[in-house]
Short mmCIF file of C-alpha atoms and ligand atoms in Angstrom, two decimals:
data_model
loop_
_atom_site.label_atom_id
_atom_site.label_comp_id
_atom_site.label_asym_id
_atom_site.label_seq_id
_atom_site.Cartn_x
_atom_site.Cartn_y
_atom_site.Cartn_z
CA UNK A 29 109.04 8.94 88.73
CA UNK A 30 109.74 5.22 87.97
CA UNK A 31 108.29 5.25 84.47
CA UNK A 32 110.50 5.45 81.51
CA UNK A 33 108.04 5.70 78.69
CA UNK A 34 108.90 7.96 75.91
CA UNK A 35 107.45 11.40 76.38
CA UNK A 36 107.70 14.48 74.33
CA UNK A 37 106.99 18.12 75.59
CA UNK A 38 106.67 21.27 73.57
CA UNK A 39 107.64 24.42 75.49
CA UNK A 40 106.21 27.62 73.89
CA UNK A 41 108.74 30.26 75.05
CA UNK A 42 108.19 34.01 74.87
CA UNK A 43 111.82 34.78 75.47
CA UNK A 44 114.85 32.46 75.61
CA UNK A 45 118.22 33.14 77.15
CA UNK A 46 120.28 30.30 75.71
CA UNK A 47 122.97 30.13 78.39
CA UNK A 48 125.83 31.36 76.21
CA UNK A 49 124.84 35.05 76.09
CA UNK A 50 122.23 34.71 73.17
CA UNK A 51 118.66 35.88 73.36
CA UNK A 52 115.78 34.98 71.16
CA UNK A 53 111.98 35.54 71.16
CA UNK A 54 109.07 33.22 70.32
CA UNK A 55 110.66 29.83 70.23
CA UNK A 56 109.47 26.24 70.77
CA UNK A 57 111.75 23.97 72.67
CA UNK A 58 111.00 20.26 71.99
CA UNK A 59 111.97 17.91 74.71
CA UNK A 60 112.08 14.11 74.19
CA UNK A 61 113.29 11.41 76.65
CA UNK A 62 115.01 13.97 78.86
CA UNK A 63 116.85 15.77 76.13
CA UNK A 64 116.34 18.93 74.03
CA UNK A 65 115.87 17.66 70.50
CA UNK A 66 115.04 20.92 68.81
CA UNK A 67 114.71 24.67 69.31
CA UNK A 68 112.46 26.01 66.62
CA UNK A 69 111.26 29.37 65.42
CA UNK A 70 107.69 30.32 66.45
CA UNK A 71 105.25 28.25 68.36
CA UNK A 72 104.89 24.74 66.85
CA UNK A 73 101.76 22.79 67.30
CA UNK A 74 102.45 19.58 69.37
CA UNK A 75 102.61 16.22 67.63
CA UNK A 76 99.94 13.72 68.66
CA UNK A 77 100.41 12.49 72.28
CA UNK A 78 102.83 15.31 73.12
CA UNK A 79 102.27 17.80 75.96
CA UNK A 80 102.51 21.58 75.43
CA UNK A 81 103.58 23.99 78.10
CA UNK A 82 102.66 27.68 77.63
CA UNK A 83 105.61 29.90 78.70
CA UNK A 84 104.77 32.68 76.19
CA UNK A 85 104.78 35.34 78.94
CA UNK A 86 108.03 34.04 80.48
CA UNK A 87 111.71 34.03 80.02
CA UNK A 88 113.17 30.56 79.68
CA UNK A 89 116.71 29.64 80.57
CA UNK A 90 118.87 26.54 81.20
CA UNK A 91 118.53 25.12 84.80
CA UNK A 92 120.78 27.07 86.99
CA UNK A 93 124.02 25.65 88.40
CA UNK A 94 125.41 26.56 91.80
CA UNK A 95 129.00 25.71 92.08
CA UNK A 96 129.29 26.10 95.88
CA UNK A 97 126.80 24.56 98.26
CA UNK A 98 126.95 22.31 101.36
CA UNK A 99 123.94 19.93 100.90
CA UNK A 100 124.24 18.39 104.50
CA UNK A 101 123.66 21.42 106.62
CA UNK A 102 122.43 24.98 107.12
CA UNK A 103 124.01 27.54 109.54
CA UNK A 104 122.37 27.99 112.85
CA UNK A 105 123.45 28.86 116.33
CA UNK A 106 123.56 25.15 117.31
CA UNK A 107 125.29 23.99 114.15
CA UNK A 108 128.58 23.31 115.98
CA UNK A 109 127.01 20.92 118.41
CA UNK A 110 125.01 19.11 115.74
CA UNK A 111 128.00 16.96 114.56
CA UNK A 112 128.12 15.49 118.11
CA UNK A 113 124.39 14.83 118.60
CA UNK A 114 122.92 14.22 115.20
CA UNK A 115 122.88 10.84 113.49
CA UNK A 116 123.91 10.61 109.82
CA UNK A 117 120.47 9.24 108.93
CA UNK A 118 118.86 12.46 110.30
CA UNK A 119 121.43 14.62 108.47
CA UNK A 120 120.42 12.82 105.35
CA UNK A 121 116.64 13.11 105.77
CA UNK A 122 116.97 16.81 106.68
CA UNK A 123 119.15 17.32 103.55
CA UNK A 124 116.26 16.09 101.31
CA UNK A 125 114.23 19.17 102.33
CA UNK A 126 117.23 21.43 101.44
CA UNK A 127 117.41 19.78 98.05
CA UNK A 128 113.74 20.19 97.39
CA UNK A 129 114.13 23.94 98.07
CA UNK A 130 117.16 24.22 95.93
CA UNK A 131 115.48 22.57 92.83
CA UNK A 132 112.37 24.56 93.39
CA UNK A 133 114.40 27.71 93.23
CA UNK A 134 115.53 26.68 89.67
CA UNK A 135 118.90 25.13 90.50
CA UNK A 136 118.99 21.87 88.60
CA UNK A 137 122.60 21.17 89.39
CA UNK A 138 124.84 21.88 92.30
CA UNK A 139 128.49 21.31 93.26
CA UNK A 140 128.69 20.26 96.89
CA UNK A 141 132.01 21.38 98.43
CA UNK A 142 132.27 19.31 101.54
CA UNK A 143 130.35 17.26 104.07
CA UNK A 144 130.67 14.02 105.73
CA UNK A 145 129.77 11.44 103.06
CA UNK A 146 126.02 11.81 103.31
CA UNK A 147 126.44 14.01 100.20
CA UNK A 148 127.55 10.88 98.15
CA UNK A 149 124.50 8.92 99.31
CA UNK A 150 122.21 11.94 98.62
CA UNK A 151 123.56 12.38 95.09
CA UNK A 152 123.02 8.69 94.31
CA UNK A 153 119.54 8.67 95.81
CA UNK A 154 118.60 11.70 93.65
CA UNK A 155 120.10 9.99 90.51
CA UNK A 156 118.12 6.85 91.30
CA UNK A 157 114.92 8.76 91.59
CA UNK A 158 114.10 8.13 95.22
CA UNK A 159 114.66 11.83 96.27
CA UNK A 160 113.63 14.97 94.32
CA UNK A 161 116.63 17.35 94.05
CA UNK A 162 119.23 18.78 91.83
CA UNK A 163 122.01 16.82 90.12
CA UNK A 164 124.86 16.79 92.64
CA UNK A 165 128.63 16.80 91.97
CA UNK A 166 130.24 16.34 95.30
CA UNK A 167 133.80 16.69 96.84
CA UNK A 168 132.69 14.45 99.73
CA UNK A 169 134.99 15.50 102.52
CA UNK A 170 137.15 18.67 102.05
CA UNK A 171 140.92 18.17 102.30
CA UNK A 172 142.77 20.26 105.01
CA UNK A 173 146.07 20.31 106.92
CA UNK A 174 146.34 19.63 110.65
CA UNK A 175 144.53 22.35 112.54
CA UNK A 176 143.28 23.90 109.28
CA UNK A 177 139.85 24.91 108.23
CA UNK A 178 138.03 21.51 107.77
CA UNK A 179 140.22 19.45 110.13
CA UNK A 180 137.33 17.56 111.78
CA UNK A 181 139.11 17.36 115.17
CA UNK A 182 139.34 21.21 115.57
CA UNK A 183 137.91 22.94 118.60
CA UNK A 184 137.49 19.75 120.67
CA UNK A 185 138.76 19.18 124.16
CA UNK A 186 141.84 16.87 124.54
CA UNK A 187 139.67 13.80 125.33
CA UNK A 188 137.59 14.15 122.20
CA UNK A 189 140.32 15.40 119.86
CA UNK A 190 142.21 13.09 117.60
CA UNK A 191 144.94 13.11 114.90
CA UNK A 192 142.89 13.03 111.72
CA UNK A 193 144.80 11.56 108.71
CA UNK A 194 144.36 11.50 104.96
CA UNK A 195 141.42 9.18 105.15
CA UNK A 196 139.59 11.84 107.14
CA UNK A 197 140.88 14.47 104.70
CA UNK A 198 143.82 15.86 106.72
CA UNK A 199 147.31 15.79 105.16
CA UNK A 200 150.80 16.92 106.13
CA UNK A 201 152.84 15.75 103.11
CA UNK A 202 152.69 15.28 99.39
CA UNK A 203 152.24 11.55 99.87
CA UNK A 204 149.36 12.01 102.24
CA UNK A 205 147.88 14.41 99.67
CA UNK A 206 147.86 11.60 97.11
CA UNK A 207 146.37 9.24 99.74
CA UNK A 208 143.66 11.84 100.62
CA UNK A 209 142.71 12.32 96.87
CA UNK A 210 142.72 8.59 96.26
CA UNK A 211 140.44 8.12 99.30
CA UNK A 212 137.95 10.67 97.95
CA UNK A 213 138.08 8.77 94.58
CA UNK A 214 137.44 5.53 96.42
CA UNK A 215 134.58 7.01 98.30
CA UNK A 216 132.97 8.23 95.10
CA UNK A 217 133.75 12.03 95.00
CA UNK A 218 133.39 13.81 91.77
CA UNK A 219 135.87 16.69 92.49
CA UNK A 220 138.36 17.76 95.14
CA UNK A 221 137.98 20.61 97.61
CA UNK A 222 140.76 22.01 99.70
CA UNK A 223 140.89 24.74 102.34
CA UNK A 224 143.82 26.81 101.20
CA UNK A 225 143.41 29.34 103.95
CA UNK A 226 141.74 29.60 107.37
CA UNK A 227 138.01 30.26 107.55
CA UNK A 228 135.83 33.08 108.75
CA UNK A 229 133.54 30.71 110.56
CA UNK A 230 136.07 28.40 112.10
CA UNK A 231 136.59 28.61 115.83
CA UNK A 232 140.17 29.69 115.33
CA UNK A 233 142.34 32.73 115.53
CA UNK A 234 143.34 33.17 111.90
CA UNK A 235 140.93 33.30 108.90
CA UNK A 236 143.43 34.28 106.28
CA UNK A 237 146.84 32.53 106.41
CA UNK A 238 148.00 29.95 103.93
CA UNK A 239 147.63 26.37 105.11
CA UNK A 240 149.21 24.17 102.60
CA UNK A 241 152.84 24.02 101.37
CA UNK A 242 153.51 24.20 97.61
CA UNK A 243 154.51 20.58 97.27
CA UNK A 244 151.32 19.45 99.02
CA UNK A 245 149.11 21.64 96.64
CA UNK A 246 150.95 20.33 93.52
CA UNK A 247 150.38 16.76 94.66
CA UNK A 248 146.55 17.35 95.20
CA UNK A 249 146.26 18.95 91.83
CA UNK A 250 148.33 16.17 90.15
CA UNK A 251 146.48 13.42 91.86
CA UNK A 252 143.09 14.92 91.07
CA UNK A 253 143.99 15.22 87.41
CA UNK A 254 144.99 11.71 87.23
CA UNK A 255 141.52 10.53 88.50
CA UNK A 256 139.67 12.92 86.20
CA UNK A 257 138.56 15.37 89.00
CA UNK A 258 138.86 19.16 89.01
CA UNK A 259 139.80 21.09 92.02
CA UNK A 260 138.38 23.92 94.19
CA UNK A 261 140.23 25.93 96.86
CA UNK A 262 138.51 27.75 99.70
CA UNK A 263 140.70 30.91 100.21
CA UNK A 264 140.28 34.17 101.94
CA UNK A 265 143.88 35.61 102.08
CA UNK A 266 146.14 36.19 99.21
CA UNK A 267 149.05 33.96 100.26
CA UNK A 268 146.90 30.77 100.07
CA UNK A 269 145.25 32.04 96.91
CA UNK A 270 148.48 32.55 95.07
CA UNK A 271 149.95 29.20 96.10
CA UNK A 272 146.73 27.45 94.90
CA UNK A 273 146.57 29.34 91.63
CA UNK A 274 150.18 28.45 90.86
CA UNK A 275 149.64 24.85 91.64
CA UNK A 276 146.85 24.79 89.01
CA UNK A 277 143.66 24.86 91.04
CA UNK A 278 140.51 25.07 88.88
CA UNK A 279 138.46 27.46 91.03
CA UNK A 280 139.07 29.89 93.90
CA UNK A 281 136.16 29.93 96.26
CA UNK A 282 135.29 33.24 98.16
CA UNK A 283 138.61 34.96 97.20
CA UNK A 284 137.61 37.54 99.78
CA UNK A 285 140.74 39.59 100.15
CA UNK A 286 141.95 39.37 96.55
CA UNK A 287 144.43 42.15 95.43
CA UNK A 288 145.67 43.35 92.07
CA UNK A 289 148.66 40.99 92.00
CA UNK A 290 146.42 37.91 92.78
CA UNK A 291 143.87 39.05 90.25
CA UNK A 292 146.51 39.27 87.60
CA UNK A 293 147.69 35.78 88.53
CA UNK A 294 144.05 34.48 88.22
CA UNK A 295 143.90 35.95 84.81
CA UNK A 296 147.37 34.60 83.74
CA UNK A 297 146.46 31.08 84.90
CA UNK A 298 142.80 31.19 83.66
CA UNK A 299 141.58 30.38 87.21
CA UNK A 300 137.88 30.80 87.87
CA UNK A 301 136.67 32.86 90.81
CA UNK A 302 133.50 31.68 92.66
CA UNK A 303 132.89 34.71 94.86
CA UNK A 304 130.03 33.41 97.07
CA UNK A 305 128.73 37.02 97.75
CA UNK A 306 125.63 35.43 99.41
CA UNK A 307 127.68 33.94 102.19
CA UNK A 308 129.41 37.29 103.01
CA UNK A 309 126.08 39.14 103.08
CA UNK A 310 124.34 36.55 105.12
CA UNK A 311 127.10 36.15 107.69
CA UNK A 312 127.56 39.93 108.13
CA UNK A 313 123.82 40.26 108.67
CA UNK A 314 123.58 37.44 111.21
CA UNK A 315 126.58 38.72 113.15
CA UNK A 316 124.36 41.42 114.39
CA UNK A 317 122.12 38.93 116.22
CA UNK A 318 123.54 38.40 119.69
CA UNK A 319 124.59 34.79 120.38
CA UNK A 320 124.23 33.60 116.76
CA UNK A 321 128.04 33.27 116.48
CA UNK A 322 130.71 32.53 119.10
CA UNK A 323 132.35 35.97 120.13
CA UNK A 324 135.59 35.05 118.35
CA UNK A 325 133.73 34.97 114.97
CA UNK A 326 131.59 38.25 115.36
CA UNK A 327 134.33 40.81 114.33
CA UNK A 328 135.63 38.64 111.41
CA UNK A 329 131.95 38.23 110.17
CA UNK A 330 131.01 41.79 110.33
CA UNK A 331 134.06 43.10 108.45
CA UNK A 332 133.76 40.52 105.74
CA UNK A 333 130.44 41.46 104.10
CA UNK A 334 131.21 45.08 102.98
CA UNK A 335 134.80 44.32 102.22
CA UNK A 336 133.90 41.32 100.03
CA UNK A 337 131.50 43.23 97.63
CA UNK A 338 133.99 46.23 97.43
CA UNK A 339 136.94 44.08 96.49
CA UNK A 340 134.89 41.81 94.18
CA UNK A 341 133.65 44.90 92.27
CA UNK A 342 137.28 46.14 91.78
CA UNK A 343 138.87 42.82 90.79
CA UNK A 344 136.01 41.76 88.57
CA UNK A 345 136.53 44.97 86.52
CA UNK A 346 140.19 43.87 85.92
CA UNK A 347 138.91 40.83 84.12
CA UNK A 348 139.06 37.89 86.34
CA UNK A 349 136.73 35.10 85.09
CA UNK A 350 133.82 34.25 87.36
CA UNK A 351 131.49 31.32 87.88
CA UNK A 352 128.35 31.18 90.10
CA UNK A 353 128.46 29.89 93.68
CA UNK A 354 126.60 30.87 96.78
CA UNK A 355 127.99 28.80 99.75
CA UNK A 356 124.34 27.76 100.45
CA UNK A 357 124.38 25.88 103.64
CA UNK A 358 126.08 29.03 105.13
CA UNK A 359 123.24 31.13 103.61
CA UNK A 360 119.81 29.33 103.56
CA UNK A 361 119.15 26.66 100.96
CA UNK A 362 116.59 27.85 98.33
CA UNK A 363 117.85 31.47 98.44
CA UNK A 364 120.54 30.69 95.85
CA UNK A 365 119.21 33.05 93.19
CA UNK A 366 119.91 36.06 95.51
CA UNK A 367 123.48 35.77 94.38
CA UNK A 368 122.40 37.08 90.98
CA UNK A 369 121.31 40.36 92.48
CA UNK A 370 124.55 40.67 94.38
CA UNK A 371 126.63 40.06 91.36
CA UNK A 372 124.58 42.67 89.45
CA UNK A 373 125.01 45.18 92.41
CA UNK A 374 128.83 44.72 91.92
CA UNK A 375 128.81 45.52 88.21
CA UNK A 376 128.20 42.12 86.45
CA UNK A 377 125.62 42.44 83.64
CA UNK A 378 122.49 40.35 84.11
CA UNK A 379 123.36 38.40 81.06
CA UNK A 380 126.85 37.63 82.34
CA UNK A 381 125.46 36.72 85.74
CA UNK A 382 123.09 34.21 84.10
CA UNK A 383 126.00 32.75 81.88
CA UNK A 384 128.13 32.33 85.09
CA UNK A 385 125.37 30.04 86.44
CA UNK A 386 124.79 28.13 83.19
CA UNK A 387 127.36 27.33 80.46
CA UNK A 388 130.36 28.57 82.45
CA UNK A 389 129.50 26.42 85.56
CA UNK A 390 128.73 23.48 83.40
CA UNK A 391 132.21 23.73 81.76
CA UNK A 392 133.84 23.72 85.16
CA UNK A 393 132.01 20.52 86.03
CA UNK A 394 133.18 19.00 82.74
CA UNK A 395 129.60 18.99 81.58
CA UNK A 396 130.00 21.67 78.86
CA UNK A 397 128.51 19.37 76.17
CA UNK A 398 125.52 18.26 78.27
CA UNK A 399 124.38 20.97 80.76
CA UNK A 400 123.93 24.81 80.86
CA UNK A 401 122.57 25.48 77.35
CA UNK A 402 119.26 25.57 75.52
CA UNK A 403 120.38 23.67 72.52
CA UNK A 404 119.65 20.47 70.64
CA UNK A 405 121.40 17.55 72.20
CA UNK A 406 121.66 19.13 75.73
CA UNK A 407 119.89 17.68 78.81
CA UNK A 408 116.43 19.19 79.29
CA UNK A 409 117.15 21.14 82.48
CA UNK A 410 114.95 24.19 81.92
CA UNK A 411 113.62 26.92 84.13
CA UNK A 412 111.33 29.94 83.53
CA UNK A 413 110.42 33.19 85.25
CA UNK A 414 107.62 35.64 84.40
CA UNK A 415 108.83 38.89 82.81
CA UNK A 416 112.50 39.85 81.64
CA UNK A 417 115.26 39.20 84.14
CA UNK A 418 117.51 41.29 81.96
CA UNK A 419 115.52 44.35 83.19
CA UNK A 420 114.93 43.15 86.74
CA UNK A 421 117.48 40.51 87.92
CA UNK A 422 115.46 39.89 91.11
CA UNK A 423 112.77 38.12 88.99
CA UNK A 424 115.25 35.12 89.05
CA UNK A 425 114.32 34.69 92.79
CA UNK A 426 110.78 33.75 91.67
CA UNK A 427 111.25 30.80 89.37
CA UNK A 428 107.86 29.59 88.34
CA UNK A 429 108.78 26.55 86.16
CA UNK A 430 111.41 23.85 86.69
CA UNK A 431 112.15 20.90 84.43
CA UNK A 432 115.00 18.50 85.16
CA UNK A 433 115.87 15.63 82.79
CA UNK A 434 112.71 16.47 80.85
CA UNK A 435 110.48 15.97 83.82
CA UNK A 436 108.45 18.90 85.28
CA UNK A 437 109.41 19.44 88.90
CA UNK A 438 107.61 22.67 89.48
CA UNK A 439 104.95 24.50 87.47
ZN1 LIG B 12 131.62 26.46 101.55
#
C-alpha cells in the first residue's frame, strides 16, 4: 500500500458499461499509475512487466458512487444511547469495518451526509492509505435549526440539553447560516448538508414540516457556493423541499412525499433527486420488530416504505433527474447495491440506474472529469460482476472485482 512504483494492468473485459449509457464488448482497459490510459478493441497482449486480469466472462463498470451514506454509524436499537457512551476513537475504528464492506460491495466513492467529525479523519486516513475504503466526500456535521432534525441537543433532559449554535451546525438566522457553512469549511468539509424538514427517525412529533426560513436557505447556498461546495437537503415534506429547491440546493435527499407541483419545480430548477429507497425499505421492515424503534417512530416508519416507492415511481416518470444514494448507515453498510434493484422495481432502466451511480453522481461531486467513466484520463476505479446486469440487476449485489486508484482491492 505504501509503494508508488509504476505499475501497468491490462483488464480483458467481456462487456463494458462505460458509465454514460454506452455498452461495448471485448475490450482491454489499460491502467497505469492509477489512471485509465486506454480502452482498446479486443484483448491486447500485456507489455513486458504488466499484469493481466481476465474479466472476459464479466461486465466491467466504473466504480459505483453512493451519494448518501453515514460512515460513522449503523442503525440498531441502541444507536440513540451510543452517542453518550461511545468514544470517538471507537466510532472511528468501527467505521473502518463499514468502509471495508462498502468498497468490497463495489462502491469506490461515497458522499457522507452527516456525522460528528470522525468522517473527516476517516476520509483523510483512507486518502493517506492507512485504511482501506472508498474515497469519501463529506459534509462533516449536518446543518439544522433549533429543535430540527440534526440539532445535537434534541431529546435530552433539561440537565443534558444545551443551546447548540452555528459551530455545532445549528442556525437561526442568515448570519448564523454563513457562520455554520464557514465552520464546516474550516473543519474540512467537502459539501454542505441541511435538514430542510423533520425526520422519520428523529424522536420528535413532526417528520414533514419545513424547518428553515427562505433567507436562511439562501444564505446557506450562497455561502456554500462561495467556498466551492455543493449542497444537499434532507427533505420529506413538500414545504421544505420547495423552499430548498427555490434557494438553489443541488440535491434533494429522500423527497419522500414529493407531489406533482414539487416535481415540476425540481425539473424547472434542474435539481437532482437522491431517493434513498433502501432506507425506506429497511426502516419499514425493521419497524415490524418489536422494540427496534421507540413507539413514536413505528407508525411513521411503517407508512413510509410503501408510500416512498409509489411516489418515486410516479414522479420519476414525470422526468425528475435522479442520482444514486442509499442512506447506508440507516440500512446496513455493504448492502448499497440493493438500491439498484429498488430503482429498477420503480421503472428506472438498469442502464439508467447504473448511470445514476457513475457519471451522474460524479458530476454532482464536481468530479465529472475524473470519476464515473471508463475512459482514458479517468481515475482507475473499476468494478466487475459475472454475467450481464442489464438482464439481471441483482447481479450488481455480487461484485467480484474491485479496483480503486488502479490498485486491486477485491478479486
Ligand atoms: Zn441520511
